[in-house]
XYZ file of C-alpha atoms in Angstrom:
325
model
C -1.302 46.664 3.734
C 1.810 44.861 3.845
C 2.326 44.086 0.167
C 5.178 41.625 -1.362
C 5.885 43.030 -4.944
C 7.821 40.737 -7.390
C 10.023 41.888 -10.185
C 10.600 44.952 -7.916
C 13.775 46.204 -9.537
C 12.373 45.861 -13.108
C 10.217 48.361 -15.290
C 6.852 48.037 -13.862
C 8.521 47.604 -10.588
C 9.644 50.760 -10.336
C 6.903 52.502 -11.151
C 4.805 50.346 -8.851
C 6.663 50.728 -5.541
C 6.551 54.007 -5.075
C 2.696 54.060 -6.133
C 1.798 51.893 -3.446
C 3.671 53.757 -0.638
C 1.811 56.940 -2.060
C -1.431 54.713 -1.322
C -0.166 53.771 2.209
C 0.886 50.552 1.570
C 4.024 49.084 2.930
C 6.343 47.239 0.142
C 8.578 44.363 0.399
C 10.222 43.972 -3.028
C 11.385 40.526 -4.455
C 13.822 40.194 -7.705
C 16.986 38.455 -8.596
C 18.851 41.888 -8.879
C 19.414 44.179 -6.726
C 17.433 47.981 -6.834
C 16.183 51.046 -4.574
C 12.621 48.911 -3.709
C 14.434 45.369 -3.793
C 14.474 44.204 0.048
C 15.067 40.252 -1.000
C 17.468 39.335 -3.786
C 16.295 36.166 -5.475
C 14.108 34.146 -7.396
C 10.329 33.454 -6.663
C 11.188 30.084 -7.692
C 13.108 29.569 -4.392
C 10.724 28.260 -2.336
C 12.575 28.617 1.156
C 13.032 32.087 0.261
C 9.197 33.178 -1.154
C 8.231 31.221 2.108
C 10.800 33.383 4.570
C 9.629 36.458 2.389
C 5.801 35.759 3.670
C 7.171 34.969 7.550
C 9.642 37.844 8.470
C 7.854 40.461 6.517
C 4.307 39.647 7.481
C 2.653 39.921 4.054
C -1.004 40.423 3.603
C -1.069 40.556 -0.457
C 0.964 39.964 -3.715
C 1.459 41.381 -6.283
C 3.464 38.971 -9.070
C 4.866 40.990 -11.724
C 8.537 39.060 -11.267
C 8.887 36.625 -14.774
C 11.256 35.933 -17.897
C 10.003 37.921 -20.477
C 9.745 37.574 -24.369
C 13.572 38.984 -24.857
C 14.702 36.292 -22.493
C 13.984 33.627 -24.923
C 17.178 34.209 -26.535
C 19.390 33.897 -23.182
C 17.673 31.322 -21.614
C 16.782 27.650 -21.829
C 12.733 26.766 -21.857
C 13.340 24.766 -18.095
C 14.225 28.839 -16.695
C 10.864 29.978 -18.180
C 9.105 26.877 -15.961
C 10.861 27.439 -13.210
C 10.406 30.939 -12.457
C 6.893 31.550 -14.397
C 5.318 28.935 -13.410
C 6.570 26.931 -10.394
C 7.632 30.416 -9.012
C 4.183 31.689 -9.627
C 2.344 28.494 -7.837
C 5.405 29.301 -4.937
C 3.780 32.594 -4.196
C 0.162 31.193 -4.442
C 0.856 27.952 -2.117
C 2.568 30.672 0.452
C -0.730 33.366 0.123
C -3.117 30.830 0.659
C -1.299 29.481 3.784
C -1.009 32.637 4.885
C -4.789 33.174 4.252
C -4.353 35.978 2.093
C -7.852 37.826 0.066
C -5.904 38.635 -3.349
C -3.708 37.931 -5.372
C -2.384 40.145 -8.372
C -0.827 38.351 -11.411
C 1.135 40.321 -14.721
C 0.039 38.663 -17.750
C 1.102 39.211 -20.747
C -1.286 39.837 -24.104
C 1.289 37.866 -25.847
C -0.047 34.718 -24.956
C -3.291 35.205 -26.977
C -1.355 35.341 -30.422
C -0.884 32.345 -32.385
C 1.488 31.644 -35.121
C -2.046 32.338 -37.419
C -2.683 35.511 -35.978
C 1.210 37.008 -36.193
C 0.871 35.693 -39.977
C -2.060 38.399 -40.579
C -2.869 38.704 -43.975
C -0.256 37.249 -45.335
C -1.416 34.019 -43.549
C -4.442 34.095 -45.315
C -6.375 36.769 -42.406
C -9.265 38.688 -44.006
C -9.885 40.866 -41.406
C -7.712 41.949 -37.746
C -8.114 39.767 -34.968
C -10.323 41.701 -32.583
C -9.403 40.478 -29.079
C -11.203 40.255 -25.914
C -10.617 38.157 -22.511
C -13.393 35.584 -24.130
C -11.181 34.944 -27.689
C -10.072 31.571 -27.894
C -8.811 29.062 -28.214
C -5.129 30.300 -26.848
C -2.228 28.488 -29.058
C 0.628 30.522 -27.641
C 3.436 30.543 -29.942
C 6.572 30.315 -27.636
C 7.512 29.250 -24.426
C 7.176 32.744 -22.903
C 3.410 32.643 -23.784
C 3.097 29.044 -22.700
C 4.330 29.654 -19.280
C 2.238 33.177 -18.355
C -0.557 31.312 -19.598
C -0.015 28.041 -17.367
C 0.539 30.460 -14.503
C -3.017 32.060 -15.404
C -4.425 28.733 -15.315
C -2.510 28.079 -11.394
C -4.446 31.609 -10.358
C -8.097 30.722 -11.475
C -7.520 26.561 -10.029
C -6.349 28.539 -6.710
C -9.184 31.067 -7.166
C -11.490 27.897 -7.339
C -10.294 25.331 -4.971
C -9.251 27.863 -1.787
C -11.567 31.339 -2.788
C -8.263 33.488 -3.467
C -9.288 36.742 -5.226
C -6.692 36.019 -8.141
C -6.502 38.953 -10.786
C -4.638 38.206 -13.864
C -3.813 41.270 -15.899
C -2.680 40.412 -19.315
C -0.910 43.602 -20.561
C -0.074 45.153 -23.541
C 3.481 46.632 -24.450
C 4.906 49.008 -21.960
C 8.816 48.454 -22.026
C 10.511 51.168 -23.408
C 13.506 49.113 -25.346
C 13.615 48.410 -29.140
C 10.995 46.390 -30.895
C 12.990 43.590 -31.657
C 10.797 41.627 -34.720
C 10.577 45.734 -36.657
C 13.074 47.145 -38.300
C 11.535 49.795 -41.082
C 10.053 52.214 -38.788
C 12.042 54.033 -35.587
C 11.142 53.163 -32.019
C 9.261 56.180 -31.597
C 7.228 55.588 -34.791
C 6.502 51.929 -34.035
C 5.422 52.760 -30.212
C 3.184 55.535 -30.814
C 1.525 53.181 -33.850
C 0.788 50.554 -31.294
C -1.479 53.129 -29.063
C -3.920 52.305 -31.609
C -4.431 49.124 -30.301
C -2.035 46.960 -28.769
C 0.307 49.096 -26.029
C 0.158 51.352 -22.773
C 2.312 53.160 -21.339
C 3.865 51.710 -17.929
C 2.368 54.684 -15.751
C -1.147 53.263 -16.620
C 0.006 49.380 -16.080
C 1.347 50.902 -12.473
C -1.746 51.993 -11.628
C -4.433 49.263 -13.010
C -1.613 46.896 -10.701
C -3.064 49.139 -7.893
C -6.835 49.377 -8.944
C -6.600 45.754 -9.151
C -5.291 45.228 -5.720
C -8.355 47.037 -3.886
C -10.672 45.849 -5.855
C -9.516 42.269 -6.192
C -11.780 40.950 -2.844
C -14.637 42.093 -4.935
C -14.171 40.887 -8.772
C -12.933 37.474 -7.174
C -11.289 35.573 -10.005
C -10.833 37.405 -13.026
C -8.575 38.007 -16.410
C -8.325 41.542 -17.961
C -6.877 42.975 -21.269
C -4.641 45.983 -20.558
C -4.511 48.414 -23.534
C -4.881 51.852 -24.093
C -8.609 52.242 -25.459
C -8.664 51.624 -29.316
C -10.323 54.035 -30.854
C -11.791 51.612 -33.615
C -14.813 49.620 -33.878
C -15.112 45.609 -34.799
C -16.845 46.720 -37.805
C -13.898 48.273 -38.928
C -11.486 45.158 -38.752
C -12.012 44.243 -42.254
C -10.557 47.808 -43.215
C -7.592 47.903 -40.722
C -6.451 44.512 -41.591
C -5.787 45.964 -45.648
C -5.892 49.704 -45.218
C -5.543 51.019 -41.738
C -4.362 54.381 -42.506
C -7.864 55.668 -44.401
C -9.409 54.246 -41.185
C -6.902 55.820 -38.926
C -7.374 59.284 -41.058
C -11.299 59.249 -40.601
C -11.013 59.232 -36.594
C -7.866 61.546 -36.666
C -8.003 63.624 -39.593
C -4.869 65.612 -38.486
C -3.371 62.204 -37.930
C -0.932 61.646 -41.696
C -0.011 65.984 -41.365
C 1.218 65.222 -38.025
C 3.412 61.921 -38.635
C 4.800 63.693 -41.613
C 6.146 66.375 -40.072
C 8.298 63.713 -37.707
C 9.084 61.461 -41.215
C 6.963 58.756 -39.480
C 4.606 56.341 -40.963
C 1.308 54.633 -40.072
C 0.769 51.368 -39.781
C 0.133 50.014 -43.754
C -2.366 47.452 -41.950
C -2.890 46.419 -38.263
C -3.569 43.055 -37.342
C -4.943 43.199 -33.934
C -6.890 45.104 -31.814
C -6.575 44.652 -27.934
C -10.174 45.156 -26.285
C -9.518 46.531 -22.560
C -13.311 47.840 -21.961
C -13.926 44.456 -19.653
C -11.358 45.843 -17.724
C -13.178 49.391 -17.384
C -16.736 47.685 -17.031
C -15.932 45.247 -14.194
C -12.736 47.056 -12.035
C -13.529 50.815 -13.023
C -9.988 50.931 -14.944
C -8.904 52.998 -17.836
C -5.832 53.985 -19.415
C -5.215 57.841 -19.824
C -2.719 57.668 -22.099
C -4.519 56.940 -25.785
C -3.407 57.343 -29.574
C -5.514 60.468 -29.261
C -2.655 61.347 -26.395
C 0.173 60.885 -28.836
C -1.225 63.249 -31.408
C -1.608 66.068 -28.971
C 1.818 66.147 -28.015
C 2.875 65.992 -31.622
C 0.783 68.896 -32.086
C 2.341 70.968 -29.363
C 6.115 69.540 -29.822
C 6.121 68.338 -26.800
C 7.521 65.359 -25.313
C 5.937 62.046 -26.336
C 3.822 60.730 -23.772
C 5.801 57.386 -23.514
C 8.908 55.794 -22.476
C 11.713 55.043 -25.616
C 14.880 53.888 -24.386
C 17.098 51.508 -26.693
C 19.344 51.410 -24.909
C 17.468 49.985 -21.726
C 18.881 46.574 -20.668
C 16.772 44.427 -17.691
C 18.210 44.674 -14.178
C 18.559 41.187 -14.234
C 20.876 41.335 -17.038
C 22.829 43.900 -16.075
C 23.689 41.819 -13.360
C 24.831 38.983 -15.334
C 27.340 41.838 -17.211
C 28.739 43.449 -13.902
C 29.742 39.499 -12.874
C 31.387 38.572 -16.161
């Protein structure tokens, strides 16, 4: 299958590509910068182009993981974020369902399903940690990023309706490997492995959900999935994590506080929010293999950390911007 990936020179890009050739597909890459599985330089909200991407490279599917992210809010204005996540996403759906396409892959973001209230946690008056699933509502994004992915959402399921595209929107957890940039008292290290308790991935599971999605998409038809690494918690326990997540953290890894001592990290003194991926392994057969449970072993042995850290790992796109100043 002829497959035109978006946002090929970023992160999950480049993990992507070269999963899909593996699979036997045939990639023509999309993105404003240039890179090794970029064929088109340019923006998905160029419609001439997305439409001359579709007739001189013959493509049979999309996948859409080409947007402004969270960081960009910073370097660009709120009209950027519309233009490229959402009139660039409904440029790539208007072009598959002329070229009567079967699916449709869209990278969401989880970010869209917190709300000022739920950042706040306890100190915003929370009781217990917001357990999330694909049915938690209703969605108050808190900035334009989450605005945007979740207007493009919206343009997947109307085209899913009104012309039967298989449109899967995969609302991901964290996977980029730079800085956390609203922590400061923990290292990068410390703060990613925390979050495999319930709110990150790492981008060699997001990769490959991107291509479980894509064969299975004819069959789920339109759907939205959380992407997480399995938590190992229960709803029960929210109450508990919300005001003392380490004693619940300690009963399901006893070997957990011994371990993060002997790096000088820290657990998480409460967790707000759980990411619940199991739709994901119930309806499309997907889950991650790289769990909390994952991070200890390594620990254990002293061996590397089964995730990406990078700080100093600057988007493609803005590395371009640099090399022409």
């Amino acid at each position: 299958m002829r497959v035109l990936l978006t946002g090929s020179s970023g992160w999950l890009g480049r993990f992507l590509a070269p999963r899909l050739r593996a699979a036997a597909h045939v990639v023509v890459g999309l993105d404003v910068a240039p890179g090794a599985d970029t064929d088109l330089v340019g923006s998905v909200a160029d419609r001439a182009l997305v439409q001359r991407a579709f007739a001189e490279h013959g493509v049979e599917a999309v996948i859409h993981t080409g947007a402004l992210h969270k960081p960009d809010i910073a370097r660009y204005p709120k009209q950027a974020f519309v233009d490229v996540n959402v009139t660039g996403t409904l440029n790539l759906l208007e072009a598959a369902v002329a070229a009567r396409h079967d699916r449709f892959i869209f990278t969401s973001t989880t970010s869209l399903m917190i709300s000022e209230a739920i950042r706040a946690g306890k100190t915003g008056g929370a009781t217990r940690a917001a357990w999330l699933d694909e049915t938690f509502g209703p969605l108050e994004p808190r900035n334009i990023y989450g605005v945007t992915k979740r207007a493009a959402e919206q343009l997947c399921a109307l085209f899913h309706r009104e012309h039967g595209l298989a449109t899967v929107s995969l609302r991901t957890g964290r996977f980029f490997p730079e800085e956390d940039d609203t922590h400061r008292d923990l290292s990068g290290e410390n703060i990613k492995a925390n979050e495999f308790l319930g709110r990150r991935l790492t981008v060699e599971d997001a990769a490959e959900a991107h291509l479980v999605a894509l064969e299975k998409a004819p069959s789920i038809g339109g759907e939205t999935f959380i992407l997480s690494a399995p938590p190992p918690f229960d709803p029960s326990e929210a109450e508990a994590l919300l005001h003392d997540s380490p004693s619940v953290v300690a009963r399901h890894f006893p070997t957990a506080v011994e371990l993060y001592a002997r790096r000088g990290w820290r657990l998480p003194g409460h967790i707000d929010r759980i990411y619940d991926p199991s739709r994901a392994e119930r309806l499309m057969g997907f889950r991650c293999r790289t769990d909390f449970a994952a991070v200890l072993r390594a620990l254990e042995a002293d061996a590397p950390l089964p995730f990406a850290h990078d700080p100093s790992y600057v988007s493609p796109k803005e590395n371009r911007e640099i090399e022409r100043c």
